[in-house]
Short mmCIF file of C-alpha atoms in Angstrom, two decimals:
data_model
loop_
_atom_site.label_atom_id
_atom_site.label_comp_id
_atom_site.label_asym_id
_atom_site.label_seq_id
_atom_site.Cartn_x
_atom_site.Cartn_y
_atom_site.Cartn_z
CA MET A 17 -22.55 0.40 -30.48
CA ASN A 18 -22.34 -3.37 -30.31
CA LEU A 19 -20.63 -4.78 -27.25
CA THR A 20 -19.54 -8.14 -25.86
CA LEU A 21 -20.06 -8.34 -22.10
CA ARG A 22 -18.45 -10.91 -19.84
CA ILE A 23 -20.47 -10.75 -16.64
CA TRP A 24 -20.03 -12.58 -13.33
CA ARG A 25 -23.13 -14.72 -12.75
CA GLN A 26 -23.69 -16.27 -9.34
CA SER A 27 -27.19 -17.41 -8.39
CA GLY A 28 -26.64 -17.06 -4.64
CA PRO A 29 -24.03 -16.91 -1.86
CA GLU A 30 -23.46 -20.68 -2.05
CA ASP A 31 -23.08 -20.84 -5.84
CA LYS A 32 -19.53 -20.98 -7.17
CA GLY A 33 -20.20 -18.43 -9.91
CA ARG A 34 -18.72 -17.99 -13.39
CA MET A 35 -18.16 -15.42 -16.12
CA VAL A 36 -20.91 -15.56 -18.78
CA THR A 37 -20.65 -13.87 -22.19
CA TYR A 38 -23.50 -11.76 -23.59
CA GLN A 39 -23.88 -9.73 -26.78
CA VAL A 40 -25.57 -6.33 -26.51
CA ASP A 41 -26.43 -4.50 -29.74
CA GLY A 42 -27.71 -1.00 -30.40
CA VAL A 43 -26.16 0.64 -27.34
CA SER A 44 -26.26 4.45 -27.52
CA PRO A 45 -23.05 6.27 -26.51
CA ASP A 46 -25.26 8.57 -24.41
CA MET A 47 -26.50 5.73 -22.21
CA SER A 48 -25.07 5.34 -18.73
CA PHE A 49 -23.35 2.07 -17.93
CA LEU A 50 -26.32 0.97 -15.82
CA GLU A 51 -28.78 1.84 -18.60
CA MET A 52 -26.75 -0.41 -20.87
CA LEU A 53 -27.19 -3.20 -18.29
CA ASP A 54 -30.94 -2.37 -18.22
CA VAL A 55 -31.07 -2.97 -21.98
CA LEU A 56 -29.38 -6.34 -21.51
CA ASN A 57 -31.75 -7.25 -18.64
CA GLU A 58 -34.89 -6.35 -20.64
CA ARG A 59 -33.68 -8.62 -23.38
CA LEU A 60 -32.90 -11.42 -20.91
CA ILE A 61 -36.35 -11.10 -19.32
CA LEU A 62 -38.06 -11.24 -22.74
CA ALA A 63 -36.06 -14.35 -23.55
CA GLY A 64 -37.20 -15.91 -20.25
CA GLU A 65 -33.72 -15.80 -18.72
CA GLU A 66 -32.69 -14.58 -15.27
CA PRO A 67 -31.72 -10.86 -15.40
CA VAL A 68 -28.32 -9.76 -14.08
CA ALA A 69 -28.66 -8.51 -10.49
CA PHE A 70 -26.77 -5.28 -9.75
CA ASP A 71 -27.05 -2.63 -7.04
CA HIS A 72 -28.28 0.86 -7.92
CA ASP A 73 -30.48 3.54 -6.45
CA CYS A 74 -30.12 7.26 -7.16
CA ARG A 75 -28.27 6.93 -10.47
CA GLU A 76 -26.84 10.40 -9.97
CA GLY A 77 -23.61 9.50 -8.21
CA ILE A 78 -24.47 10.37 -4.61
CA CYS A 79 -26.01 7.30 -2.95
CA GLY A 80 -23.12 4.86 -3.08
CA MET A 81 -25.21 1.86 -4.07
CA CYS A 82 -23.75 1.05 -7.48
CA GLY A 83 -20.36 -0.51 -7.67
CA LEU A 84 -18.96 -2.65 -10.46
CA MET A 85 -15.48 -3.76 -11.36
CA ILE A 86 -15.42 -2.75 -15.05
CA ASN A 87 -12.46 -4.14 -16.98
CA GLY A 88 -10.55 -4.34 -13.71
CA ASP A 89 -11.27 -0.71 -12.80
CA ALA A 90 -13.54 0.05 -9.84
CA HIS A 91 -16.42 2.14 -11.28
CA GLY A 92 -14.86 1.96 -14.74
CA PRO A 93 -12.18 3.88 -16.61
CA GLN A 94 -13.32 7.45 -15.86
CA ARG A 95 -11.86 8.94 -12.66
CA GLY A 96 -14.08 10.57 -10.04
CA THR A 97 -17.19 8.88 -11.44
CA THR A 98 -19.56 6.23 -10.11
CA ALA A 99 -20.67 3.44 -12.45
CA CYS A 100 -24.13 5.06 -12.82
CA GLN A 101 -22.54 8.29 -14.05
CA LEU A 102 -20.22 6.51 -16.46
CA HIS A 103 -21.35 6.94 -20.05
CA MET A 104 -20.98 4.39 -22.82
CA ARG A 105 -19.07 6.97 -24.88
CA GLN A 106 -16.10 5.94 -22.73
CA PHE A 107 -16.09 2.68 -24.70
CA SER A 108 -15.81 1.89 -28.40
CA ASP A 109 -17.95 -0.16 -30.73
CA GLY A 110 -16.94 -3.82 -30.62
CA ASP A 111 -15.35 -3.64 -27.17
CA THR A 112 -15.37 -6.59 -24.80
CA ILE A 113 -16.17 -5.45 -21.26
CA ASP A 114 -15.55 -7.58 -18.16
CA ILE A 115 -17.97 -6.84 -15.30
CA GLU A 116 -17.32 -8.30 -11.85
CA PRO A 117 -18.58 -7.62 -8.32
CA TRP A 118 -16.35 -6.08 -5.62
CA ARG A 119 -14.05 -8.84 -4.40
CA ALA A 120 -13.47 -8.94 -0.65
CA ARG A 121 -14.05 -11.43 2.14
CA ALA A 122 -15.87 -8.68 4.04
CA PHE A 123 -18.15 -8.10 1.02
CA PRO A 124 -19.67 -11.53 0.28
CA VAL A 125 -21.55 -11.81 -3.01
CA ILE A 126 -25.34 -12.02 -2.53
CA LYS A 127 -26.16 -12.52 -6.20
CA ASP A 128 -24.39 -11.80 -9.49
CA LEU A 129 -22.91 -8.31 -9.05
CA VAL A 130 -24.57 -7.49 -5.70
CA VAL A 131 -22.37 -7.66 -2.60
CA ASP A 132 -23.25 -7.34 1.08
CA ARG A 133 -21.60 -4.21 2.51
CA THR A 134 -22.84 -4.67 6.10
CA ALA A 135 -19.18 -4.61 7.19
CA PHE A 136 -19.12 -0.86 6.48
CA ASP A 137 -22.19 -0.39 8.70
CA LYS A 138 -20.41 -2.22 11.50
CA ILE A 139 -17.43 0.13 11.20
CA ILE A 140 -19.75 3.15 11.36
CA ALA A 141 -21.60 1.68 14.34
CA ALA A 142 -18.28 1.30 16.19
CA GLY A 143 -17.69 5.06 16.36
CA GLY A 144 -19.14 7.04 13.47
CA TYR A 145 -21.29 9.21 15.70
CA ILE A 146 -21.12 12.06 18.21
CA THR A 147 -22.77 12.19 21.61
CA ALA A 148 -23.65 15.90 21.47
CA PRO A 149 -27.38 16.42 21.07
CA THR A 150 -28.28 17.04 17.43
CA GLY A 151 -31.73 18.47 17.16
CA SER A 152 -32.44 21.28 14.76
CA ALA A 153 -29.49 22.83 12.92
CA PRO A 154 -27.48 24.96 15.39
CA GLU A 155 -26.53 28.61 14.86
CA ALA A 156 -23.52 28.34 12.49
CA HIS A 157 -21.47 30.98 14.31
CA SER A 158 -21.85 29.55 17.81
CA VAL A 159 -18.96 27.09 17.39
CA PRO A 160 -16.07 28.55 15.37
CA VAL A 161 -14.34 26.11 12.98
CA ALA A 162 -11.21 26.99 11.02
CA LYS A 163 -11.99 27.18 7.27
CA ALA A 164 -9.22 24.70 6.38
CA ASP A 165 -10.55 22.19 8.91
CA ALA A 166 -14.11 22.64 7.69
CA ASP A 167 -12.98 22.07 4.08
CA ALA A 168 -10.94 18.97 4.96
CA ALA A 169 -13.79 17.57 7.07
CA PHE A 170 -16.21 18.22 4.24
CA SER A 171 -14.04 16.49 1.65
CA SER A 172 -13.94 13.43 3.94
CA ALA A 173 -17.68 13.63 4.51
CA ALA A 174 -18.18 13.36 0.74
CA CYS A 175 -17.53 9.59 1.09
CA ILE A 176 -20.61 7.70 -0.12
CA GLY A 177 -19.46 4.32 1.22
CA CYS A 178 -19.60 2.58 -2.15
CA GLY A 179 -16.66 0.27 -1.36
CA ALA A 180 -14.54 1.03 -4.43
CA CYS A 181 -11.52 1.62 -2.15
CA VAL A 182 -11.78 -1.94 -0.85
CA ALA A 183 -12.37 -3.34 -4.33
CA ALA A 184 -9.28 -1.66 -5.78
CA CYS A 185 -6.94 -2.19 -2.82
CA PRO A 186 -4.30 -4.88 -3.46
CA ASN A 187 -4.66 -5.76 0.24
CA GLY A 188 -8.46 -5.68 0.33
CA SER A 189 -8.24 -2.97 2.98
CA GLY A 190 -11.07 -0.60 3.87
CA MET A 191 -8.78 1.98 5.40
CA LEU A 192 -9.73 4.90 3.11
CA PHE A 193 -13.40 4.48 4.04
CA THR A 194 -12.59 4.14 7.74
CA ALA A 195 -10.23 7.14 7.62
CA ALA A 196 -12.84 9.30 5.86
CA LYS A 197 -15.45 8.45 8.46
CA ILE A 198 -13.03 9.09 11.32
CA THR A 199 -11.54 12.37 10.11
CA GLN A 200 -14.81 14.02 9.13
CA LEU A 201 -15.62 13.95 12.85
CA SER A 202 -12.18 14.30 14.43
CA LEU A 203 -11.47 17.55 12.55
CA LEU A 204 -14.54 19.28 14.01
CA PRO A 205 -15.11 20.48 17.60
CA GLN A 206 -18.29 18.42 17.91
CA GLY A 207 -16.30 15.25 17.30
CA GLN A 208 -13.67 15.80 20.00
CA PRO A 209 -15.18 14.00 23.04
CA GLU A 210 -15.04 10.58 21.34
CA ARG A 211 -12.03 11.34 19.15
CA TYR A 212 -9.67 8.69 20.57
CA THR A 213 -12.16 5.98 21.52
CA ARG A 214 -13.67 6.36 18.04
CA VAL A 215 -10.45 5.65 16.14
CA ILE A 216 -9.69 2.54 18.20
CA GLY A 217 -13.24 1.25 17.95
CA MET A 218 -13.52 1.80 14.21
CA VAL A 219 -10.11 0.35 13.34
CA ASP A 220 -10.88 -2.71 15.51
CA ALA A 221 -14.25 -3.12 13.74
CA HIS A 222 -12.46 -2.77 10.38
CA ASP A 223 -9.99 -5.52 11.27
CA GLU A 224 -12.66 -7.80 12.73
CA ALA A 225 -14.73 -7.54 9.53
CA GLY A 226 -11.91 -9.29 7.66
CA PHE A 227 -10.49 -6.38 5.67
CA GLY A 228 -6.76 -6.40 4.93
CA GLY A 229 -4.14 -4.01 6.31
CA CYS A 230 -3.18 -0.73 4.60
CA THR A 231 0.24 -0.53 2.94
CA ASN A 232 -0.18 3.00 1.53
CA ALA A 233 -0.27 1.64 -2.03
CA GLY A 234 -2.63 4.45 -3.08
CA GLU A 235 -5.01 2.43 -5.30
CA CYS A 236 -8.04 3.48 -3.26
CA THR A 237 -7.75 7.20 -3.79
CA ALA A 238 -7.27 6.74 -7.55
CA VAL A 239 -10.62 4.98 -7.97
CA CYS A 240 -12.59 6.85 -5.30
CA PRO A 241 -15.55 8.51 -7.08
CA LYS A 242 -15.45 11.29 -4.49
CA GLY A 243 -11.67 11.79 -4.63
CA ILE A 244 -11.06 11.22 -0.91
CA PRO A 245 -7.33 12.02 -0.61
CA LEU A 246 -4.79 9.44 0.59
CA ASN A 247 -3.54 11.76 3.35
CA THR A 248 -6.87 11.09 5.12
CA ILE A 249 -5.29 7.77 6.15
CA GLY A 250 -2.40 9.75 7.67
CA ARG A 251 -4.91 11.59 9.86
CA LEU A 252 -6.32 8.24 10.99
CA ASN A 253 -2.80 6.96 11.73
CA ARG A 254 -1.97 10.03 13.81
CA ASP A 255 -5.19 9.76 15.81
CA TYR A 256 -4.58 6.03 16.27
CA LEU A 257 -1.02 6.55 17.55
CA ARG A 258 -2.19 9.24 19.96
CA ALA A 259 -5.12 7.10 21.09
CA THR A 260 -2.94 4.08 21.84
CA ALA A 261 -0.40 6.28 23.64
CA LYS A 262 -3.00 7.91 25.90
CA ARG A 263 -5.53 5.13 26.17
CA GLY A 264 -5.28 4.97 29.95
CA GLY A 265 -6.30 8.60 30.20
CA THR A 266 -9.33 8.27 27.95
CA PRO A 267 -12.61 8.57 29.85
CA GLY A 268 -14.52 5.35 29.95
CA SER A 269 -11.54 3.07 29.45
CA MET B 8 6.81 -1.92 9.64
CA ALA B 9 7.65 1.75 10.04
CA VAL B 10 9.66 1.54 13.26
CA THR B 11 11.71 -1.53 12.30
CA GLY B 12 12.17 -0.07 8.81
CA ILE B 13 13.56 3.18 10.20
CA LEU B 14 16.05 1.26 12.38
CA LEU B 15 17.26 -0.61 9.28
CA VAL B 16 17.45 2.61 7.27
CA LEU B 17 19.65 4.21 9.95
CA PHE B 18 21.99 1.24 9.63
CA LEU B 19 21.96 1.54 5.84
CA VAL B 20 23.07 5.17 6.06
CA ALA B 21 25.90 4.37 8.48
CA HIS B 22 26.96 1.35 6.38
CA MET B 23 27.01 3.44 3.20
CA LEU B 24 29.15 6.14 4.81
CA GLY B 25 31.52 3.43 6.03
CA ASN B 26 31.72 1.89 2.54
CA LEU B 27 32.62 5.24 1.02
CA LYS B 28 35.76 5.30 3.19
CA ILE B 29 37.20 2.91 0.60
CA PHE B 30 38.04 6.02 -1.44
CA THR B 31 40.32 7.26 1.36
CA GLY B 32 42.73 4.37 0.73
CA GLU B 33 43.56 0.92 2.04
CA THR B 34 45.03 1.96 5.40
CA ALA B 35 42.17 4.28 6.33
CA PHE B 36 39.52 1.75 5.24
CA ASP B 37 41.09 -1.13 7.14
CA HIS B 38 41.56 1.11 10.17
CA TYR B 39 37.87 2.03 10.00
CA ALA B 40 36.86 -1.62 9.69
CA HIS B 41 38.92 -2.59 12.74
CA TRP B 42 37.61 0.43 14.67
CA LEU B 43 34.07 -0.95 14.22
CA ARG B 44 35.11 -3.80 16.53
CA ASP B 45 36.32 -1.39 19.18
CA ILE B 46 33.38 1.04 19.35
CA GLY B 47 32.37 1.58 22.96
CA THR B 48 35.72 0.53 24.46
CA PRO B 49 36.85 0.88 27.15
CA LEU B 50 33.29 1.10 28.52
CA LEU B 51 32.39 -2.15 26.75
CA PRO B 52 34.74 -5.03 26.06
CA SER B 53 35.95 -5.25 22.45
CA THR B 54 33.31 -6.26 19.81
CA TRP B 55 30.49 -5.98 22.39
CA PHE B 56 29.04 -2.91 20.69
CA LEU B 57 29.12 -4.75 17.37
CA TRP B 58 27.20 -7.68 18.84
CA ILE B 59 24.65 -5.38 20.49
CA GLN B 60 24.13 -3.67 17.13
CA ARG B 61 23.81 -7.03 15.37
CA THR B 62 21.21 -8.16 17.92
CA VAL B 63 19.16 -4.99 17.45
CA LEU B 64 19.41 -5.27 13.65
CA LEU B 65 18.42 -8.94 13.71
CA ALA B 66 15.41 -8.09 15.88
CA ALA B 67 14.48 -5.28 13.48
CA VAL B 68 14.82 -7.57 10.44
CA LEU B 69 12.71 -10.30 12.09
CA GLY B 70 10.12 -7.73 13.20
CA HIS B 71 10.03 -6.24 9.72
CA ILE B 72 9.60 -9.62 8.03
CA GLY B 73 7.07 -10.70 10.63
CA ALA B 74 4.91 -7.60 10.12
CA ALA B 75 5.20 -7.92 6.33
CA THR B 76 4.18 -11.59 6.48
CA LEU B 77 1.19 -10.71 8.65
CA LEU B 78 0.10 -8.02 6.16
CA ALA B 79 0.54 -10.38 3.22
CA LEU B 80 -1.47 -13.13 4.92
CA ARG B 81 -4.21 -10.66 5.83
CA ALA B 82 -4.27 -9.37 2.24
CA ARG B 83 -4.60 -12.93 0.93
CA ALA B 84 -7.39 -13.74 3.36
CA ALA B 85 -9.19 -10.47 2.59
CA ARG B 86 -9.74 -11.45 -1.06
CA PRO B 87 -10.51 -15.19 -1.26
CA VAL B 88 -11.95 -14.95 -4.81
CA ARG B 89 -9.60 -13.22 -7.24
CA TYR B 90 -10.65 -10.89 -10.04
CA ALA B 91 -10.82 -12.46 -13.51
CA HIS B 92 -9.74 -9.14 -15.01
CA ARG B 93 -7.34 -7.12 -12.87
CA LYS B 94 -5.96 -3.87 -14.25
CA LYS B 95 -2.37 -3.06 -13.60
CA VAL B 96 -2.44 -1.07 -10.41
CA ASN B 97 -2.39 2.71 -10.48
CA GLY B 98 0.16 3.03 -7.70
CA SER B 99 3.92 3.08 -8.24
CA TYR B 100 5.99 0.11 -9.40
CA ALA B 101 7.81 0.42 -6.09
CA ALA B 102 4.61 0.00 -4.06
CA ARG B 103 3.65 -3.02 -6.14
CA THR B 104 6.95 -4.83 -5.70
CA MET B 105 7.46 -4.32 -1.95
CA ARG B 106 6.94 -7.97 -1.03
CA TRP B 107 9.04 -9.72 -3.68
CA GLY B 108 11.57 -6.89 -3.56
CA GLY B 109 11.91 -7.57 0.14
CA VAL B 110 12.56 -11.26 -0.53
CA ILE B 111 15.32 -10.37 -3.04
CA ILE B 112 16.89 -8.02 -0.49
CA LEU B 113 16.78 -10.73 2.21
CA LEU B 114 18.52 -13.26 -0.07
CA PHE B 115 21.13 -10.66 -0.92
CA VAL B 116 21.76 -9.81 2.76
CA ILE B 117 22.36 -13.51 3.52
CA TYR B 118 24.80 -13.77 0.61
CA HIS B 119 26.42 -10.45 1.56
CA ILE B 120 27.11 -11.58 5.15
CA LEU B 121 28.60 -14.89 3.94
CA ASP B 122 30.68 -12.90 1.45
CA LEU B 123 32.10 -9.89 3.24
CA THR B 124 31.45 -10.54 6.95
CA THR B 125 32.29 -14.21 7.44
CA GLY B 126 34.31 -14.44 4.22
CA HIS B 127 33.06 -17.93 3.24
CA LEU B 128 32.01 -16.90 -0.26
CA ASN B 129 34.76 -14.35 -0.77
CA PRO B 130 37.66 -15.25 -3.09
CA GLN B 131 40.11 -13.90 -0.52
CA GLY B 132 38.16 -14.07 2.74
CA ASP B 133 40.92 -12.56 4.88
CA PRO B 134 39.34 -11.01 8.03
CA GLY B 135 42.47 -8.92 8.55
CA ASN B 136 42.26 -7.23 5.14
CA PRO B 137 38.73 -5.97 4.39
CA TYR B 138 39.97 -3.63 1.64
CA GLY B 139 41.53 -6.55 -0.22
CA ASN B 140 38.34 -8.59 0.22
CA VAL B 141 36.24 -5.88 -1.39
CA VAL B 142 38.67 -5.44 -4.31
CA ALA B 143 38.86 -9.21 -4.87
CA ASP B 144 35.09 -9.49 -4.62
CA PHE B 145 34.23 -6.99 -7.34
CA ALA B 146 37.13 -7.89 -9.68
CA PRO B 147 36.14 -7.62 -13.39
CA ALA B 148 36.38 -11.41 -13.79
CA ARG B 149 33.63 -11.77 -11.19
CA TRP B 150 31.20 -9.50 -13.07
CA TYR B 151 28.23 -11.64 -12.01
CA VAL B 152 28.85 -10.65 -8.36
CA THR B 153 28.68 -6.98 -9.33
CA LEU B 154 25.55 -7.70 -11.39
CA PHE B 155 23.79 -9.39 -8.48
CA TYR B 156 24.94 -6.62 -6.15
CA THR B 157 23.54 -3.98 -8.53
CA LEU B 158 20.19 -5.78 -8.87
CA ALA B 159 19.90 -6.05 -5.09
CA ILE B 160 20.72 -2.37 -4.59
CA VAL B 161 18.16 -1.33 -7.22
CA ALA B 162 15.59 -3.53 -5.45
CA LEU B 163 16.59 -1.79 -2.22
CA GLY B 164 16.15 1.62 -3.85
CA LEU B 165 12.63 0.73 -5.02
CA HIS B 166 11.86 -0.70 -1.58
CA LEU B 167 12.99 2.56 0.05
CA ARG B 168 11.16 4.76 -2.42
CA HIS B 169 7.82 3.41 -1.26
CA GLY B 170 8.97 2.33 2.21
CA ALA B 171 10.33 5.69 3.36
CA PHE B 172 7.15 7.50 2.32
CA SER B 173 4.97 4.76 3.76
CA ALA B 174 6.80 4.86 7.10
CA LEU B 175 6.22 8.61 7.42
CA ARG B 176 2.56 8.10 6.56
CA SER B 177 2.20 5.30 9.13
CA LEU B 178 3.71 7.57 11.78
CA GLY B 179 1.09 10.21 11.12
CA GLN B 180 2.12 12.34 8.11
CA GLN B 181 -1.28 13.86 7.34
CA THR B 182 -1.25 16.92 5.04
CA PRO B 183 -1.38 16.88 1.21
CA ALA B 184 1.61 19.24 0.96
CA GLY B 185 3.52 17.07 3.42
CA GLU B 186 2.68 14.03 1.28
CA ARG B 187 4.30 15.64 -1.76
CA ARG B 188 7.36 16.53 0.31
CA ALA B 189 7.52 13.06 1.86
CA ARG B 190 7.28 11.38 -1.57
CA ALA B 191 9.98 13.65 -3.00
CA ALA B 192 12.23 13.12 0.02
CA ALA B 193 11.77 9.33 -0.23
CA LEU B 194 12.71 9.41 -3.93
CA VAL B 195 15.82 11.56 -3.38
CA PHE B 196 16.86 9.44 -0.38
CA ALA B 197 16.45 6.21 -2.38
CA ILE B 198 18.53 7.59 -5.27
CA VAL B 199 21.29 8.91 -2.98
CA LEU B 200 21.50 5.61 -1.13
CA CYS B 201 21.57 3.61 -4.39
CA ALA B 202 24.33 5.82 -5.77
CA GLY B 203 26.31 5.63 -2.52
CA TYR B 204 26.23 1.84 -2.54
CA LEU B 205 26.80 1.31 -6.26
CA VAL B 206 29.81 3.61 -6.54
CA VAL B 207 32.00 1.14 -4.62
CA PRO B 208 31.70 -1.97 -6.85
CA PHE B 209 31.86 0.15 -9.99
CA ALA B 210 34.99 1.92 -8.72
CA VAL B 211 36.60 -1.52 -8.26
CA LEU B 212 35.30 -2.70 -11.66
CA THR B 213 36.77 0.30 -13.45
CA GLY B 214 40.04 0.12 -11.57
CA LEU B 215 39.52 3.35 -9.63
CA VAL B 216 39.98 1.34 -6.44
CA ALA B 217 42.59 -1.40 -6.70
#
């Protein structure tokens, strides 16, 4: 396959940045999208040019490092797939592909396609933990958990924090991420002691980081590589309403 | 957004039911219209209830617009550099057009009050004869009024289709099955409300109400 790539090049946080066009020939349909970028980078290095910087680590769809806006789709055209698991057979010979970094004030570009996702860490730090001692794995039967709750908590816990929800959101909101991190804990008995301080802390950290507000548009869940459902945000909303209603009664407030 | 929206929706339902009284004839409709001024009497002096309702509605409208403006400004600030290539969004057309749809509805409400409440833009504008005002307003010769009215109501329907679901979600609707029910209910509600509002001008246009 021969492709025309239009890639966002930005030498550093202060650079204005621009779309630059590259030709890539001899791409195999069995390559992953990142392998295709590797081919381009090898060629750029041989030609003495600066390679395109992009985030990646495990390349098997579970680490959450990769994240590219491919033709306006977060992680590309295939649903439930990270960019590293996207294969070039999803494209046709002669295609022009636009590749951009996640666009959000809370995710400033470091270089080319690499963005700084520290804002997500700040949200986690504001409440994504439990105070119960966690040493070795406990006896599974000592704390009963309803199967439905365990399943829902697990589907939230599948979030890899890649940031596609923010990238796709018309409001630049990180609410699907925040909701996933809140509900994976609030659905389980171990997460109950901090349930209501957690939701307030994490939503405040989300807003302070400069993310937009959620309008239930539903873009996030469509592009989420882990298929975190939109109703997760409903769980966050319910916890938030309860937390604000009973704030005075919350220990430590 | 959700709380002020629900207040406005309650008014929309009551207003639609009142409009439909036009099919019960001129006397009944005019009687209903005059009764609106006397709700709450003798506990409240005449028209007091109406003014209390108007105050609450105005507060709800301002709150709704204020919250929407805040969300829009936050959204703008949250993405200072735009995408060069932005796919059409996956979500519904209704969700995508909430902001501009809201602006269209606001412009219509202003026109609508000047038309059928104060009577300034009404060809008849007789406060004593609301039935006649409606019939004169939607007369076939004034087809453009009916057209604008229809466009505004369709915008309202789209606004409600996403808005009603979104309000339930904001107030804590949290299960996947409930989401399907909430979306279906919002769609049916939007269609019923659209039909209820559109039947009046089209009845006048076709001569069913004269």
